[in-house]
Structure formats: C-alpha cells, structure tokens
Short mmCIF file of C-alpha atoms in Angstrom, two decimals:
data_model
loop_
_atom_site.label_atom_id
_atom_site.label_comp_id
_atom_site.label_asym_id
_atom_site.label_seq_id
_atom_site.Cartn_x
_atom_site.Cartn_y
_atom_site.Cartn_z
CA MET A 1 -1.36 -10.81 -20.75
CA LYS A 2 -0.64 -11.20 -17.04
CA ASN A 3 -2.98 -9.23 -14.81
CA MET A 4 -2.10 -7.86 -11.40
CA MET A 5 -3.90 -5.69 -8.88
CA ILE A 6 -2.27 -3.36 -6.37
CA PHE A 7 -4.21 -3.04 -3.12
CA GLY A 8 -3.05 0.06 -1.28
CA ASP A 9 -3.72 3.46 0.19
CA SER A 10 -2.84 7.06 -0.69
CA ASN A 11 0.68 6.19 -1.85
CA THR A 12 -0.91 3.91 -4.45
CA TRP A 13 -3.61 6.48 -5.22
CA GLY A 14 -0.85 9.01 -5.86
CA TRP A 15 -1.23 11.73 -3.22
CA ASP A 16 1.12 14.64 -3.92
CA PRO A 17 2.90 15.56 -0.64
CA SER A 18 2.59 19.25 -1.47
CA ASN A 19 -1.17 19.09 -0.81
CA ASP A 20 -2.40 21.43 1.92
CA LEU A 21 -6.06 20.30 2.25
CA VAL A 22 -7.15 23.87 1.46
CA SER A 23 -6.73 24.16 -2.29
CA VAL A 24 -7.62 21.57 -4.94
CA ILE A 25 -6.18 18.17 -4.04
CA LYS A 26 -3.25 17.31 -6.30
CA ARG A 27 -2.57 13.78 -7.50
CA TRP A 28 0.52 12.57 -9.31
CA PRO A 29 -0.17 11.77 -13.00
CA ASP A 30 -0.53 8.12 -13.97
CA GLU A 31 2.97 7.90 -15.40
CA VAL A 32 4.54 9.29 -12.20
CA ARG A 33 2.74 7.02 -9.71
CA TRP A 34 4.62 3.86 -8.82
CA ALA A 35 1.86 1.78 -10.39
CA GLY A 36 2.43 3.62 -13.67
CA VAL A 37 6.19 3.20 -13.38
CA LEU A 38 5.64 -0.50 -12.73
CA GLN A 39 3.47 -0.75 -15.84
CA ALA A 40 6.09 1.00 -17.97
CA GLU A 41 8.85 -1.26 -16.66
CA LEU A 42 6.88 -4.46 -17.26
CA GLY A 43 5.57 -3.56 -20.72
CA ASN A 44 2.57 -4.65 -22.75
CA ASP A 45 2.59 -8.27 -21.62
CA TYR A 46 1.33 -7.12 -18.23
CA LYS A 47 -1.68 -5.16 -17.02
CA VAL A 48 -1.29 -3.29 -13.73
CA ILE A 49 -4.56 -2.41 -11.97
CA PRO A 50 -4.03 0.11 -9.15
CA GLU A 51 -6.62 0.09 -6.37
CA GLY A 52 -5.44 2.82 -4.01
CA LEU A 53 -7.74 4.61 -1.57
CA ASN A 54 -6.78 7.59 0.59
CA GLY A 55 -7.01 6.72 4.28
CA ARG A 56 -7.49 2.98 3.74
CA THR A 57 -6.69 0.92 6.84
CA THR A 58 -6.13 -2.79 7.24
CA VAL A 59 -9.01 -3.78 9.53
CA TRP A 60 -10.00 -0.65 11.42
CA ASP A 61 -13.23 1.32 10.93
CA ASP A 62 -12.32 4.99 10.84
CA PRO A 63 -14.83 7.04 12.88
CA ILE A 64 -13.87 10.21 11.01
CA GLU A 65 -13.12 9.07 7.44
CA GLU A 66 -15.80 6.47 6.77
CA TYR A 67 -15.64 3.46 4.43
CA ARG A 68 -11.88 3.05 4.71
CA CYS A 69 -11.63 -0.46 6.18
CA GLY A 70 -9.52 -2.62 3.86
CA LYS A 71 -10.83 -6.00 4.99
CA HIS A 72 -14.24 -4.99 3.63
CA HIS A 73 -12.80 -3.88 0.28
CA ILE A 74 -10.48 -6.70 -0.71
CA ILE A 75 -12.97 -9.40 -1.76
CA PRO A 76 -15.14 -7.15 -3.99
CA LEU A 77 -12.01 -5.82 -5.69
CA LEU A 78 -10.57 -9.28 -6.24
CA ASP A 79 -13.84 -10.39 -7.78
CA SER A 80 -14.19 -7.23 -9.88
CA HIS A 81 -10.79 -7.68 -11.50
CA ALA A 82 -10.70 -11.47 -11.72
CA PRO A 83 -8.95 -13.41 -13.05
CA LEU A 84 -5.66 -12.17 -11.62
CA ASP A 85 -2.18 -13.62 -11.84
CA LEU A 86 -0.82 -11.57 -8.96
CA VAL A 87 -2.02 -9.32 -6.15
CA ILE A 88 0.37 -6.76 -4.66
CA ILE A 89 -0.57 -5.70 -1.14
CA MET A 90 0.96 -2.55 0.38
CA ILE A 91 -1.25 -1.43 3.22
CA GLY A 92 -0.86 -0.36 6.86
CA THR A 93 0.45 3.20 6.93
CA ASN A 94 -2.90 4.66 7.96
CA ASP A 95 -3.04 2.27 10.92
CA LEU A 96 -0.28 4.47 12.37
CA LYS A 97 -2.77 7.27 12.97
CA CYS A 98 -2.95 8.17 16.64
CA ARG A 99 -6.67 7.45 16.75
CA TYR A 100 -6.04 3.69 16.43
CA THR A 101 -3.40 3.28 19.18
CA VAL A 102 -2.14 -0.07 17.85
CA THR A 103 1.34 -1.61 17.78
CA ALA A 104 3.50 -2.36 14.75
CA GLN A 105 2.73 -6.04 15.29
CA ASP A 106 -1.01 -5.30 15.39
CA ILE A 107 -0.69 -3.48 12.06
CA ALA A 108 1.09 -6.45 10.49
CA ASN A 109 -1.58 -8.77 11.87
CA GLY A 110 -4.23 -6.52 10.34
CA ALA A 111 -2.45 -6.69 6.99
CA SER A 112 -2.28 -10.47 7.38
CA ILE A 113 -6.08 -10.61 7.36
CA ILE A 114 -6.06 -8.86 3.97
CA LEU A 115 -3.45 -11.37 2.81
CA ASP A 116 -5.41 -14.37 4.10
CA LYS A 117 -8.61 -13.21 2.42
CA THR A 118 -6.68 -12.80 -0.83
CA LEU A 119 -5.18 -16.27 -0.65
CA ALA A 120 -8.59 -17.80 0.05
CA GLN A 121 -10.26 -16.14 -2.94
CA ILE A 122 -9.22 -18.76 -5.49
CA GLY A 123 -11.67 -17.55 -8.14
CA ALA A 124 -9.73 -14.30 -8.48
CA PHE A 125 -6.66 -16.05 -9.83
CA GLY A 126 -5.53 -18.15 -12.75
CA ALA A 127 -5.40 -21.92 -12.89
CA LYS A 128 -2.03 -22.09 -11.13
CA GLY A 129 -3.46 -20.57 -7.99
CA PRO A 130 -2.96 -17.32 -6.10
CA LYS A 131 0.33 -15.42 -6.13
CA VAL A 132 0.89 -12.47 -3.82
CA LEU A 133 3.62 -9.90 -3.28
CA PHE A 134 3.32 -8.62 0.30
CA ILE A 135 5.00 -5.23 0.73
CA ALA A 136 5.88 -3.45 3.96
CA PRO A 137 5.18 0.25 3.31
CA PRO A 138 7.98 2.81 3.65
CA PRO A 139 8.36 4.22 7.17
CA LEU A 140 7.21 7.67 8.10
CA GLY A 141 9.68 10.50 7.72
CA PRO A 142 9.93 13.55 9.97
CA ILE A 143 6.37 14.78 10.41
CA GLU A 144 6.92 17.49 13.00
CA ASP A 145 6.51 20.36 10.54
CA GLY A 146 4.15 18.68 8.11
CA LEU A 147 0.43 18.62 7.46
CA PHE A 148 -0.02 15.30 9.30
CA LYS A 149 1.93 16.17 12.45
CA TYR A 150 -0.93 15.63 14.87
CA MET A 151 -2.54 12.75 13.00
CA PHE A 152 0.59 10.56 13.18
CA GLU A 153 2.47 12.19 16.04
CA GLY A 154 4.90 9.91 17.91
CA ASN A 155 4.56 6.92 15.60
CA ARG A 156 7.65 7.22 13.42
CA GLU A 157 9.57 4.54 15.35
CA LYS A 158 6.57 2.23 15.15
CA SER A 159 6.53 2.64 11.36
CA VAL A 160 10.16 1.45 11.20
CA GLN A 161 9.29 -1.63 13.25
CA MET A 162 6.56 -2.75 10.85
CA ALA A 163 8.79 -4.38 8.21
CA GLN A 164 10.07 -7.13 10.52
CA PHE A 165 6.52 -8.19 11.35
CA TYR A 166 5.39 -8.00 7.72
CA LYS A 167 8.27 -10.25 6.75
CA GLY A 168 7.18 -12.76 9.37
CA VAL A 169 3.62 -12.72 8.06
CA ALA A 170 4.80 -13.31 4.49
CA GLU A 171 7.09 -16.17 5.52
CA SER A 172 4.34 -17.85 7.53
CA ARG A 173 2.07 -17.82 4.45
CA GLY A 174 4.77 -18.74 1.95
CA VAL A 175 4.35 -15.60 -0.18
CA ALA A 176 6.92 -13.18 -1.59
CA PHE A 177 7.91 -10.23 0.59
CA PHE A 178 9.43 -6.86 -0.19
CA ASN A 179 10.34 -3.99 2.13
CA ALA A 180 9.55 -0.74 0.31
CA GLY A 181 11.63 1.16 2.84
CA THR A 182 14.82 -0.34 1.40
CA VAL A 183 14.40 1.62 -1.83
CA ALA A 184 11.94 4.47 -1.27
CA LYS A 185 11.67 7.27 1.27
CA VAL A 186 8.67 9.47 1.83
CA SER A 187 8.83 13.18 1.07
CA ALA A 188 10.26 15.56 3.65
CA ILE A 189 7.35 17.89 2.86
CA ASP A 190 4.73 15.89 4.76
CA GLY A 191 6.68 12.89 6.07
CA LEU A 192 4.03 10.51 4.77
CA HIS A 193 3.74 10.44 0.98
CA LEU A 194 6.13 9.57 -1.82
CA ASP A 195 7.54 12.25 -4.06
CA ALA A 196 8.15 11.62 -7.76
CA SER A 197 11.55 10.11 -7.07
CA GLY A 198 10.11 7.75 -4.46
CA HIS A 199 7.42 6.59 -6.85
CA SER A 200 10.03 5.95 -9.54
CA THR A 201 12.40 3.93 -7.37
CA LEU A 202 9.58 1.90 -5.85
CA GLY A 203 7.95 1.13 -9.20
CA LYS A 204 11.23 -0.05 -10.70
CA ALA A 205 12.11 -2.17 -7.68
CA VAL A 206 8.68 -3.81 -7.59
CA ALA A 207 8.97 -4.58 -11.31
CA THR A 208 12.05 -6.67 -10.53
CA GLU A 209 10.16 -8.53 -7.80
CA VAL A 210 7.16 -9.15 -10.06
CA LYS A 211 9.35 -10.69 -12.74
CA LYS A 212 10.83 -13.06 -10.16
CA ILE A 213 7.35 -14.22 -9.26
CA LEU A 214 5.67 -14.44 -12.67
CA GLU A 215 8.55 -15.29 -15.00
#
C-alpha cells in the first residue's frame, strides 16, 4: 500500500460553506471531502491521510486563532504518519486574511518553507526518497456578501496571483505542481470554501496527478 498525507487547511478539513458560526459547525462527510474522493479514485492500493486544520497558515502565528502556524505542525505530522510515499501540500489561503498584510509572493515563500521542511524530513518517506505534490489553492471567490467579507476583504486579486509563485517554488525544488484553481472553484456562498462539486472535481484531478507521480 502506498501512503500519502495531505497537509492543508479548512478545505482539506471539509468546512461546509453554509456554516454561519452561530449554529453547530457543519463538516462535509468523509466521502464528500476531496481527500475522500481522492481515496475512492485511487482504490485500496493507496491510503490517503488527510491532515486539515481550520485557519492553518504557512508560517504566521495567528494572534486570534492560536496554534495555527503550519511550519510548526509539518514535522510532527510527517513523523506521526511515517513512512510516507507522498506528501500533498495545499496551504496558503488563510495567509490572505487582512491581519497578515502579506503579498502573494510572501504567501508562496511561506508555503515553500513547509515544502523545504518536508523534503528535508527523509525519515518520513520510503527508500526512494521524498515525493511531494505542491498545490496552489483555489482563488477566493466573491466574498462581499459572505461570512468572511471583513476577514479577507480586498484580497481576491492577490489570491489569483498566488499560483504563478507556487509554480515557481515547485520548479525550483524539482517537485510536481498542480493549480487547484484550474479545476475547482470555491462556493459562492462564502467565497472561500469548496462546495460538494468543488471537492469532487479537485479529488478526481489530484488522483490523476498522484498516479503520474507514484505509478
């Protein structure tokens, strides 16, 4: 069996865009989340381990939502799930929050630190060495009428710019790259999270990329 870990944020965790932060928080079922779709597409010869955390950043300490800094999480998770044949990294959307005031290039550079730590953690991988799929997250949608309007206000264009910098990071490290925005769009409800259709298209597309890498 080939083991892979997904390192991500709320779109890996499975946040339902219909959430309103008042009632019970809703989470897409396992089989709806893109990690579950990926598992179904790949079959029993693969094990997909989703590690998604709401609010997770690349390298920034969140003064409001504590313990969300990805660079502090990646090594313990790699070690917990070792040995791994592949790590899928899709992180950076939360860096678009207004409180961080960073550029699209800064976000990609933050994600590159997660990538570099992954590549350096040889013990987390099989004998053939580390393999990584580095994914640029889907851009923000219209957020003007959504729950996260003020949290991400004005950063939609920046979210579109991220993919070009992520691609450059992947090429400089010699790892596989995929732009999630080419296949999946976030829900119009909150402009931030994937709906069921977005999870499905992303999971199926990533399955194709995984097979290219591991087969």
